[in-house]
Amino acid sequence: MRNIVHRHLGKVVAGAAIAVAGTAVMIGITLPGTAGADDTGTGSAQSARQADTPGGAAAPGRAVAPGVVEEAPAEGEKGEGRDPLTDDELERAGKIALSPQLFQSGESVDGERGPQRLGIDLAEPEADEVGDPDAPRRADVTFYDYRDDTLVTRTVDLGTGEVVRTGTQRGVQPPFSRAEKAEAAALLIADPLGAGLKADYRDATGEELTSPDQLQLSGAVYRAAPGARPAALERCGEHRCVRLFPKIKNGPWVDTRSLVVDLSARKVARLD
């Protein structure tokens, strides 16, 4: 548990630096202020100045004009065809999909009312709509209902503002949302099994770990194999279980691979 892996990261970074340096030599990249320049001002540095001057003449002392970043074009309320969903479409689809009935009956990862929203994606066109530029734009909105461990997908027609299809599945575990990873980290921090993580954080920063906001979080779905141990994790796959990979902000990763957080049962267990 208390295995901070910054030494490995150091090896990776060093290896990447060597690889980049080797590539620069092989393809003759001119590094700013170093390679290809000499004390007489000849070579690639002078050529670059000449190329930047009308007629090819060098212009000593001329400052290089700053780069210009153009603003992104204004995004409309509605996309067209297979364009990605706009911010307005994302917001609208989320509101339409979460009907009062679904809100009242569902439960989020932190036990609040309403299912946990996982994501919103542009829906695939129907078979007879492929290639049709005027095909309806639809959005698939996915929720995970922690009340009964059900994945709910609602398809919204963005033109009519109606839910045209609702699907429910059990035992399906899509990637975790940011809110789910934060809740898993909060449960781990509060659990006795999180003592090692907190000690590593203290060693690395000199401060106490009290909130998921102090970490950068990645996570992977954990599914129990037949006869899994401990028995507390045997329902993982039916339950929503995560193995966290926390990283101290501006610091190393911390190895917590032996720990699994069952978000459905709100428990933490160590793999045997």
PDB file of C-alpha atoms in Angstrom:
ATOM      1  CA  MET A   1       0.000   0.000   0.000  1.00  0.00           C
ATOM      2  CA  ARG A   2       2.679   2.460   1.026  1.00  0.00           C
ATOM      3  CA  ASN A   3       4.500   2.275  -2.240  1.00  0.00           C
ATOM      4  CA  ILE A   4       4.964   5.672  -3.837  1.00  0.00           C
ATOM      5  CA  VAL A   5       6.063   5.069  -7.396  1.00  0.00           C
ATOM      6  CA  HIS A   6       7.845   8.321  -8.221  1.00  0.00           C
ATOM      7  CA  ARG A   7      11.093   6.437  -8.842  1.00  0.00           C
ATOM      8  CA  HIS A   8       9.463   4.584 -11.696  1.00  0.00           C
ATOM      9  CA  LEU A   9       8.064   7.826 -13.080  1.00  0.00           C
ATOM     10  CA  GLY A  10      11.549   9.282 -12.943  1.00  0.00           C
ATOM     11  CA  LYS A  11      12.775   6.457 -15.141  1.00  0.00           C
ATOM     12  CA  VAL A  12       9.979   7.042 -17.605  1.00  0.00           C
ATOM     13  CA  VAL A  13      10.663  10.768 -17.791  1.00  0.00           C
ATOM     14  CA  ALA A  14      14.393  10.202 -18.193  1.00  0.00           C
ATOM     15  CA  GLY A  15      13.817   7.665 -20.938  1.00  0.00           C
ATOM     16  CA  ALA A  16      11.485  10.046 -22.765  1.00  0.00           C
ATOM     17  CA  ALA A  17      14.077  12.815 -22.576  1.00  0.00           C
ATOM     18  CA  ILE A  18      16.759  10.561 -24.090  1.00  0.00           C
ATOM     19  CA  ALA A  19      14.361   9.484 -26.838  1.00  0.00           C
ATOM     20  CA  VAL A  20      13.510  13.094 -27.702  1.00  0.00           C
ATOM     21  CA  ALA A  21      17.176  14.065 -27.738  1.00  0.00           C
ATOM     22  CA  GLY A  22      18.010  11.154 -30.006  1.00  0.00           C
ATOM     23  CA  THR A  23      15.204  12.087 -32.377  1.00  0.00           C
ATOM     24  CA  ALA A  24      16.420  15.666 -32.529  1.00  0.00           C
ATOM     25  CA  VAL A  25      19.871  14.483 -33.602  1.00  0.00           C
ATOM     26  CA  MET A  26      18.558  12.060 -36.188  1.00  0.00           C
ATOM     27  CA  ILE A  27      16.301  14.498 -38.051  1.00  0.00           C
ATOM     28  CA  GLY A  28      18.463  17.574 -37.589  1.00  0.00           C
ATOM     29  CA  ILE A  29      16.077  19.676 -35.507  1.00  0.00           C
ATOM     30  CA  THR A  30      17.473  23.111 -34.653  1.00  0.00           C
ATOM     31  CA  LEU A  31      16.984  23.795 -30.973  1.00  0.00           C
ATOM     32  CA  PRO A  32      16.379  27.468 -30.073  1.00  0.00           C
ATOM     33  CA  GLY A  33      19.584  29.272 -29.166  1.00  0.00           C
ATOM     34  CA  THR A  34      21.816  26.197 -29.416  1.00  0.00           C
ATOM     35  CA  ALA A  35      22.166  23.744 -32.281  1.00  0.00           C
ATOM     36  CA  GLY A  36      23.065  25.133 -35.701  1.00  0.00           C
ATOM     37  CA  ALA A  37      24.287  28.514 -34.403  1.00  0.00           C
ATOM     38  CA  ASP A  38      27.845  29.756 -34.001  1.00  0.00           C
ATOM     39  CA  ASP A  39      29.688  32.831 -32.825  1.00  0.00           C
ATOM     40  CA  THR A  40      29.743  34.430 -36.286  1.00  0.00           C
ATOM     41  CA  GLY A  41      25.985  34.450 -36.713  1.00  0.00           C
ATOM     42  CA  THR A  42      26.083  32.134 -39.732  1.00  0.00           C
ATOM     43  CA  GLY A  43      24.315  28.856 -40.215  1.00  0.00           C
ATOM     44  CA  SER A  44      20.645  27.995 -39.670  1.00  0.00           C
ATOM     45  CA  ALA A  45      19.995  30.856 -37.265  1.00  0.00           C
ATOM     46  CA  GLN A  46      21.050  33.414 -39.894  1.00  0.00           C
ATOM     47  CA  SER A  47      19.097  31.595 -42.582  1.00  0.00           C
ATOM     48  CA  ALA A  48      15.990  31.807 -40.445  1.00  0.00           C
ATOM     49  CA  ARG A  49      16.436  35.573 -40.100  1.00  0.00           C
ATOM     50  CA  GLN A  50      16.919  35.967 -43.843  1.00  0.00           C
ATOM     51  CA  ALA A  51      13.836  33.926 -44.581  1.00  0.00           C
ATOM     52  CA  ASP A  52      11.856  36.221 -42.322  1.00  0.00           C
ATOM     53  CA  THR A  53      13.041  39.351 -44.153  1.00  0.00           C
ATOM     54  CA  PRO A  54      11.586  40.631 -47.463  1.00  0.00           C
ATOM     55  CA  GLY A  55      14.016  39.893 -50.294  1.00  0.00           C
ATOM     56  CA  GLY A  56      15.939  37.490 -48.132  1.00  0.00           C
ATOM     57  CA  ALA A  57      18.076  40.179 -46.456  1.00  0.00           C
ATOM     58  CA  ALA A  58      18.880  39.803 -42.818  1.00  0.00           C
ATOM     59  CA  ALA A  59      17.416  42.306 -40.396  1.00  0.00           C
ATOM     60  CA  PRO A  60      19.654  42.432 -37.322  1.00  0.00           C
ATOM     61  CA  GLY A  61      17.824  43.235 -34.117  1.00  0.00           C
ATOM     62  CA  ARG A  62      14.397  42.683 -35.586  1.00  0.00           C
ATOM     63  CA  ALA A  63      12.017  41.226 -33.008  1.00  0.00           C
ATOM     64  CA  VAL A  64       9.957  38.226 -33.954  1.00  0.00           C
ATOM     65  CA  ALA A  65       6.285  39.101 -34.047  1.00  0.00           C
ATOM     66  CA  PRO A  66       4.225  37.324 -31.401  1.00  0.00           C
ATOM     67  CA  GLY A  67       1.952  34.546 -32.507  1.00  0.00           C
ATOM     68  CA  VAL A  68      -1.734  35.264 -32.870  1.00  0.00           C
ATOM     69  CA  VAL A  69      -4.339  32.872 -31.490  1.00  0.00           C
ATOM     70  CA  GLU A  70      -7.666  33.209 -33.195  1.00  0.00           C
ATOM     71  CA  GLU A  71     -10.797  32.880 -31.130  1.00  0.00           C
ATOM     72  CA  ALA A  72     -12.875  29.800 -31.743  1.00  0.00           C
ATOM     73  CA  PRO A  73     -15.956  30.501 -33.833  1.00  0.00           C
ATOM     74  CA  ALA A  74     -19.141  31.052 -31.906  1.00  0.00           C
ATOM     75  CA  GLU A  75     -20.996  27.823 -31.236  1.00  0.00           C
ATOM     76  CA  GLY A  76     -24.619  27.738 -32.241  1.00  0.00           C
ATOM     77  CA  GLU A  77     -27.455  26.367 -30.169  1.00  0.00           C
ATOM     78  CA  LYS A  78     -27.933  23.433 -32.532  1.00  0.00           C
ATOM     79  CA  GLY A  79     -25.475  21.263 -34.392  1.00  0.00           C
ATOM     80  CA  GLU A  80     -25.990  19.840 -37.850  1.00  0.00           C
ATOM     81  CA  GLY A  81     -25.775  16.295 -39.144  1.00  0.00           C
ATOM     82  CA  ARG A  82     -23.131  14.347 -37.216  1.00  0.00           C
ATOM     83  CA  ASP A  83     -21.579  17.433 -35.617  1.00  0.00           C
ATOM     84  CA  PRO A  84     -20.695  16.950 -31.934  1.00  0.00           C
ATOM     85  CA  LEU A  85     -23.386  17.992 -29.489  1.00  0.00           C
ATOM     86  CA  THR A  86     -23.237  21.671 -28.616  1.00  0.00           C
ATOM     87  CA  ASP A  87     -23.236  22.898 -25.022  1.00  0.00           C
ATOM     88  CA  ASP A  88     -26.877  23.908 -25.389  1.00  0.00           C
ATOM     89  CA  GLU A  89     -27.797  20.485 -26.745  1.00  0.00           C
ATOM     90  CA  LEU A  90     -25.952  18.742 -23.913  1.00  0.00           C
ATOM     91  CA  GLU A  91     -27.766  20.788 -21.282  1.00  0.00           C
ATOM     92  CA  ARG A  92     -31.125  20.348 -22.955  1.00  0.00           C
ATOM     93  CA  ALA A  93     -30.736  16.594 -23.431  1.00  0.00           C
ATOM     94  CA  GLY A  94     -29.788  16.134 -19.779  1.00  0.00           C
ATOM     95  CA  LYS A  95     -32.844  18.012 -18.564  1.00  0.00           C
ATOM     96  CA  ILE A  96     -35.240  16.192 -20.888  1.00  0.00           C
ATOM     97  CA  ALA A  97     -33.865  12.740 -20.021  1.00  0.00           C
ATOM     98  CA  LEU A  98     -34.191  13.238 -16.264  1.00  0.00           C
ATOM     99  CA  SER A  99     -37.967  13.070 -15.979  1.00  0.00           C
ATOM    100  CA  PRO A 100     -39.660  13.762 -12.632  1.00  0.00           C
ATOM    101  CA  GLN A 101     -40.467  10.063 -12.273  1.00  0.00           C
ATOM    102  CA  LEU A 102     -36.846   8.995 -12.858  1.00  0.00           C
ATOM    103  CA  PHE A 103     -35.612  11.683 -10.490  1.00  0.00           C
ATOM    104  CA  GLN A 104     -37.980  10.634  -7.708  1.00  0.00           C
ATOM    105  CA  SER A 105     -37.267   6.912  -7.998  1.00  0.00           C
ATOM    106  CA  GLY A 106     -33.501   7.012  -8.629  1.00  0.00           C
ATOM    107  CA  GLU A 107     -30.492   7.336  -6.313  1.00  0.00           C
ATOM    108  CA  SER A 108     -27.079   8.877  -6.982  1.00  0.00           C
ATOM    109  CA  VAL A 109     -23.640   7.666  -5.885  1.00  0.00           C
ATOM    110  CA  ASP A 110     -23.744   9.769  -2.717  1.00  0.00           C
ATOM    111  CA  GLY A 111     -27.231   8.618  -1.753  1.00  0.00           C
ATOM    112  CA  GLU A 112     -29.064  11.705  -2.973  1.00  0.00           C
ATOM    113  CA  ARG A 113     -32.300  11.609  -4.923  1.00  0.00           C
ATOM    114  CA  GLY A 114     -32.008  11.080  -8.662  1.00  0.00           C
ATOM    115  CA  PRO A 115     -29.808   8.608 -10.586  1.00  0.00           C
ATOM    116  CA  GLN A 116     -26.131   9.353 -11.196  1.00  0.00           C
ATOM    117  CA  ARG A 117     -25.612  10.819 -14.651  1.00  0.00           C
ATOM    118  CA  LEU A 118     -22.639   9.263 -16.437  1.00  0.00           C
ATOM    119  CA  GLY A 119     -22.554  10.915 -19.842  1.00  0.00           C
ATOM    120  CA  ILE A 120     -24.296  12.296 -22.918  1.00  0.00           C
ATOM    121  CA  ASP A 121     -23.363  11.227 -26.442  1.00  0.00           C
ATOM    122  CA  LEU A 122     -24.668  11.807 -29.940  1.00  0.00           C
ATOM    123  CA  ALA A 123     -26.875   8.823 -30.775  1.00  0.00           C
ATOM    124  CA  GLU A 124     -26.178   6.668 -33.803  1.00  0.00           C
ATOM    125  CA  PRO A 125     -28.627   7.188 -36.705  1.00  0.00           C
ATOM    126  CA  GLU A 126     -31.206   4.577 -37.587  1.00  0.00           C
ATOM    127  CA  ALA A 127     -30.357   2.213 -40.458  1.00  0.00           C
ATOM    128  CA  ASP A 128     -32.513   4.124 -42.953  1.00  0.00           C
ATOM    129  CA  GLU A 129     -31.051   7.487 -41.846  1.00  0.00           C
ATOM    130  CA  VAL A 130     -27.381   6.799 -42.598  1.00  0.00           C
ATOM    131  CA  GLY A 131     -26.057   9.481 -44.960  1.00  0.00           C
ATOM    132  CA  ASP A 132     -29.187  11.623 -44.635  1.00  0.00           C
ATOM    133  CA  PRO A 133     -28.063  15.188 -43.771  1.00  0.00           C
ATOM    134  CA  ASP A 134     -31.557  15.963 -42.469  1.00  0.00           C
ATOM    135  CA  ALA A 135     -31.777  12.963 -40.145  1.00  0.00           C
ATOM    136  CA  PRO A 136     -33.023  13.804 -36.632  1.00  0.00           C
ATOM    137  CA  ARG A 137     -30.340  14.603 -34.103  1.00  0.00           C
ATOM    138  CA  ARG A 138     -30.667  12.465 -31.013  1.00  0.00           C
ATOM    139  CA  ALA A 139     -28.664  12.160 -27.800  1.00  0.00           C
ATOM    140  CA  ASP A 140     -28.099   9.106 -25.599  1.00  0.00           C
ATOM    141  CA  VAL A 141     -28.090  10.086 -21.920  1.00  0.00           C
ATOM    142  CA  THR A 142     -26.801   7.416 -19.528  1.00  0.00           C
ATOM    143  CA  PHE A 143     -27.508   7.174 -15.803  1.00  0.00           C
ATOM    144  CA  TYR A 144     -26.560   4.676 -13.135  1.00  0.00           C
ATOM    145  CA  ASP A 145     -29.294   4.114 -10.577  1.00  0.00           C
ATOM    146  CA  TYR A 146     -27.688   3.094  -7.293  1.00  0.00           C
ATOM    147  CA  ARG A 147     -31.096   2.242  -5.863  1.00  0.00           C
ATOM    148  CA  ASP A 148     -31.152  -1.058  -7.778  1.00  0.00           C
ATOM    149  CA  ASP A 149     -27.798  -1.111  -9.656  1.00  0.00           C
ATOM    150  CA  THR A 150     -29.309  -0.449 -13.043  1.00  0.00           C
ATOM    151  CA  LEU A 151     -27.801   1.302 -16.052  1.00  0.00           C
ATOM    152  CA  VAL A 152     -30.456   3.490 -17.655  1.00  0.00           C
ATOM    153  CA  THR A 153     -30.058   4.882 -21.183  1.00  0.00           C
ATOM    154  CA  ARG A 154     -32.578   7.403 -22.448  1.00  0.00           C
ATOM    155  CA  THR A 155     -32.539   8.565 -26.068  1.00  0.00           C
ATOM    156  CA  VAL A 156     -33.709  12.140 -26.573  1.00  0.00           C
ATOM    157  CA  ASP A 157     -34.887  13.585 -29.906  1.00  0.00           C
ATOM    158  CA  LEU A 158     -33.346  17.048 -29.844  1.00  0.00           C
ATOM    159  CA  GLY A 159     -35.756  18.308 -32.481  1.00  0.00           C
ATOM    160  CA  THR A 160     -38.993  17.388 -30.738  1.00  0.00           C
ATOM    161  CA  GLY A 161     -37.696  17.481 -27.171  1.00  0.00           C
ATOM    162  CA  GLU A 162     -39.078  14.013 -26.432  1.00  0.00           C
ATOM    163  CA  VAL A 163     -37.623  10.839 -24.952  1.00  0.00           C
ATOM    164  CA  VAL A 164     -38.024   8.346 -27.782  1.00  0.00           C
ATOM    165  CA  ARG A 165     -36.449   5.292 -26.152  1.00  0.00           C
ATOM    166  CA  THR A 166     -35.493   4.054 -22.681  1.00  0.00           C
ATOM    167  CA  GLY A 167     -33.311   1.035 -22.009  1.00  0.00           C
ATOM    168  CA  THR A 168     -32.269  -0.590 -18.718  1.00  0.00           C
ATOM    169  CA  GLN A 169     -29.442  -3.068 -18.152  1.00  0.00           C
ATOM    170  CA  ARG A 170     -27.962  -4.877 -15.178  1.00  0.00           C
ATOM    171  CA  GLY A 171     -24.394  -6.049 -14.808  1.00  0.00           C
ATOM    172  CA  VAL A 172     -23.163  -3.432 -17.299  1.00  0.00           C
ATOM    173  CA  GLN A 173     -20.390  -1.243 -15.915  1.00  0.00           C
ATOM    174  CA  PRO A 174     -19.360   1.731 -18.094  1.00  0.00           C
ATOM    175  CA  PRO A 175     -16.420   3.995 -17.153  1.00  0.00           C
ATOM    176  CA  PHE A 176     -16.791   6.003 -13.960  1.00  0.00           C
ATOM    177  CA  SER A 177     -17.824   9.629 -13.861  1.00  0.00           C
ATOM    178  CA  ARG A 178     -15.761  12.217 -12.035  1.00  0.00           C
ATOM    179  CA  ALA A 179     -18.340  12.347  -9.243  1.00  0.00           C
ATOM    180  CA  GLU A 180     -18.136   8.568  -8.739  1.00  0.00           C
ATOM    181  CA  LYS A 181     -14.339   8.590  -8.508  1.00  0.00           C
ATOM    182  CA  ALA A 182     -14.489  11.449  -6.010  1.00  0.00           C
ATOM    183  CA  GLU A 183     -17.029   9.581  -3.881  1.00  0.00           C
ATOM    184  CA  ALA A 184     -14.886   6.429  -3.976  1.00  0.00           C
ATOM    185  CA  ALA A 185     -11.885   8.452  -2.800  1.00  0.00           C
ATOM    186  CA  ALA A 186     -13.945  10.004   0.005  1.00  0.00           C
ATOM    187  CA  LEU A 187     -14.994   6.538   1.190  1.00  0.00           C
ATOM    188  CA  LEU A 188     -11.393   5.331   1.066  1.00  0.00           C
ATOM    189  CA  ILE A 189     -10.077   8.345   2.986  1.00  0.00           C
ATOM    190  CA  ALA A 190     -12.694   7.815   5.706  1.00  0.00           C
ATOM    191  CA  ASP A 191     -12.064   4.056   5.973  1.00  0.00           C
ATOM    192  CA  PRO A 192      -9.347   2.468   8.174  1.00  0.00           C
ATOM    193  CA  LEU A 193      -7.952   0.826   5.015  1.00  0.00           C
ATOM    194  CA  GLY A 194      -7.164   4.302   3.729  1.00  0.00           C
ATOM    195  CA  ALA A 195      -4.556   4.852   6.445  1.00  0.00           C
ATOM    196  CA  GLY A 196      -1.689   3.991   4.106  1.00  0.00           C
ATOM    197  CA  LEU A 197      -2.876   6.444   1.463  1.00  0.00           C
ATOM    198  CA  LYS A 198      -3.111   9.197   4.049  1.00  0.00           C
ATOM    199  CA  ALA A 199       0.333   8.368   5.429  1.00  0.00           C
ATOM    200  CA  ASP A 200       1.860   8.492   1.944  1.00  0.00           C
ATOM    201  CA  TYR A 201       0.201  11.830   1.315  1.00  0.00           C
ATOM    202  CA  ARG A 202       1.583  13.182   4.598  1.00  0.00           C
ATOM    203  CA  ASP A 203       5.074  11.917   3.751  1.00  0.00           C
ATOM    204  CA  ALA A 204       4.978  13.532   0.303  1.00  0.00           C
ATOM    205  CA  THR A 205       3.427  16.881   1.221  1.00  0.00           C
ATOM    206  CA  GLY A 206       3.708  17.359   4.965  1.00  0.00           C
ATOM    207  CA  GLU A 207      -0.055  17.918   5.057  1.00  0.00           C
ATOM    208  CA  GLU A 208      -3.093  15.819   6.003  1.00  0.00           C
ATOM    209  CA  LEU A 209      -5.260  14.217   3.334  1.00  0.00           C
ATOM    210  CA  THR A 210      -8.869  15.075   4.116  1.00  0.00           C
ATOM    211  CA  SER A 211     -10.580  15.517   0.739  1.00  0.00           C
ATOM    212  CA  PRO A 212     -10.649  13.924  -2.737  1.00  0.00           C
ATOM    213  CA  ASP A 213      -9.980  17.416  -4.115  1.00  0.00           C
ATOM    214  CA  GLN A 214      -6.361  17.005  -2.996  1.00  0.00           C
ATOM    215  CA  LEU A 215      -5.867  14.127  -5.444  1.00  0.00           C
ATOM    216  CA  GLN A 216      -5.974  13.483  -9.155  1.00  0.00           C
ATOM    217  CA  LEU A 217      -8.074  10.372  -9.646  1.00  0.00           C
ATOM    218  CA  SER A 218      -8.253   7.600 -12.211  1.00  0.00           C
ATOM    219  CA  GLY A 219     -10.239   4.428 -11.724  1.00  0.00           C
ATOM    220  CA  ALA A 220     -11.045   1.083 -13.314  1.00  0.00           C
ATOM    221  CA  VAL A 221     -14.054  -1.186 -12.998  1.00  0.00           C
ATOM    222  CA  TYR A 222     -13.478  -4.211 -10.779  1.00  0.00           C
ATOM    223  CA  ARG A 223     -15.428  -7.412 -11.432  1.00  0.00           C
ATOM    224  CA  ALA A 224     -15.271 -10.330  -9.059  1.00  0.00           C
ATOM    225  CA  ALA A 225     -14.234 -13.711 -10.428  1.00  0.00           C
ATOM    226  CA  PRO A 226     -16.019 -16.849  -9.159  1.00  0.00           C
ATOM    227  CA  GLY A 227     -14.920 -17.569  -5.628  1.00  0.00           C
ATOM    228  CA  ALA A 228     -13.462 -14.107  -5.220  1.00  0.00           C
ATOM    229  CA  ARG A 229     -11.919 -13.201  -1.912  1.00  0.00           C
ATOM    230  CA  PRO A 230     -12.750 -11.468   0.230  1.00  0.00           C
ATOM    231  CA  ALA A 231     -16.415 -12.394   0.181  1.00  0.00           C
ATOM    232  CA  ALA A 232     -17.281  -8.708   0.641  1.00  0.00           C
ATOM    233  CA  LEU A 233     -16.400  -8.173  -3.036  1.00  0.00           C
ATOM    234  CA  GLU A 234     -18.141 -11.197  -4.535  1.00  0.00           C
ATOM    235  CA  ARG A 235     -21.001  -9.038  -5.885  1.00  0.00           C
ATOM    236  CA  CYS A 236     -18.682  -6.662  -7.749  1.00  0.00           C
ATOM    237  CA  GLY A 237     -19.876  -6.567 -11.346  1.00  0.00           C
ATOM    238  CA  GLU A 238     -23.462  -6.652 -10.167  1.00  0.00           C
ATOM    239  CA  HIS A 239     -22.456  -3.877  -7.768  1.00  0.00           C
ATOM    240  CA  ARG A 240     -20.486  -0.887  -9.022  1.00  0.00           C
ATOM    241  CA  CYS A 241     -16.923  -1.403  -7.777  1.00  0.00           C
ATOM    242  CA  VAL A 242     -13.817   0.618  -8.519  1.00  0.00           C
ATOM    243  CA  ARG A 243     -10.065   0.285  -8.081  1.00  0.00           C
ATOM    244  CA  LEU A 244      -8.640   3.765  -7.680  1.00  0.00           C
ATOM    245  CA  PHE A 245      -5.310   5.046  -8.983  1.00  0.00           C
ATOM    246  CA  PRO A 246      -4.757   8.254  -7.014  1.00  0.00           C
ATOM    247  CA  LYS A 247      -2.040  10.772  -7.763  1.00  0.00           C
ATOM    248  CA  ILE A 248      -0.929  13.456  -5.356  1.00  0.00           C
ATOM    249  CA  LYS A 249      -1.335  16.809  -7.097  1.00  0.00           C
ATOM    250  CA  ASN A 250       2.108  17.941  -8.270  1.00  0.00           C
ATOM    251  CA  GLY A 251       3.447  14.730  -6.769  1.00  0.00           C
ATOM    252  CA  PRO A 252       3.744  10.961  -7.261  1.00  0.00           C
ATOM    253  CA  TRP A 253       1.172   8.253  -7.807  1.00  0.00           C
ATOM    254  CA  VAL A 254       0.214   6.166  -4.787  1.00  0.00           C
ATOM    255  CA  ASP A 255      -0.305   2.423  -5.184  1.00  0.00           C
ATOM    256  CA  THR A 256      -3.792   1.443  -3.942  1.00  0.00           C
ATOM    257  CA  ARG A 257      -4.346  -1.416  -6.395  1.00  0.00           C
ATOM    258  CA  SER A 258      -4.999  -3.902  -3.598  1.00  0.00           C
ATOM    259  CA  LEU A 259      -8.047  -1.933  -2.439  1.00  0.00           C
ATOM    260  CA  VAL A 260     -11.508  -1.981  -3.992  1.00  0.00           C
ATOM    261  CA  VAL A 261     -14.338   0.415  -3.214  1.00  0.00           C
ATOM    262  CA  ASP A 262     -17.846  -1.009  -3.596  1.00  0.00           C
ATOM    263  CA  LEU A 263     -19.843   2.133  -4.360  1.00  0.00           C
ATOM    264  CA  SER A 264     -23.158   0.285  -4.222  1.00  0.00           C
ATOM    265  CA  ALA A 265     -22.522  -1.079  -0.717  1.00  0.00           C
ATOM    266  CA  ARG A 266     -20.375   1.950   0.253  1.00  0.00           C
ATOM    267  CA  LYS A 267     -17.636  -0.332   1.618  1.00  0.00           C
ATOM    268  CA  VAL A 268     -13.884  -0.714   1.120  1.00  0.00           C
ATOM    269  CA  ALA A 269     -12.134  -4.099   1.015  1.00  0.00           C
ATOM    270  CA  ARG A 270      -8.627  -5.391   0.425  1.00  0.00           C
ATOM    271  CA  LEU A 271      -7.993  -8.070  -2.175  1.00  0.00           C
ATOM    272  CA  ASP A 272      -6.566 -11.282  -0.744  1.00  0.00           C
TER     273      ASP A 272
END
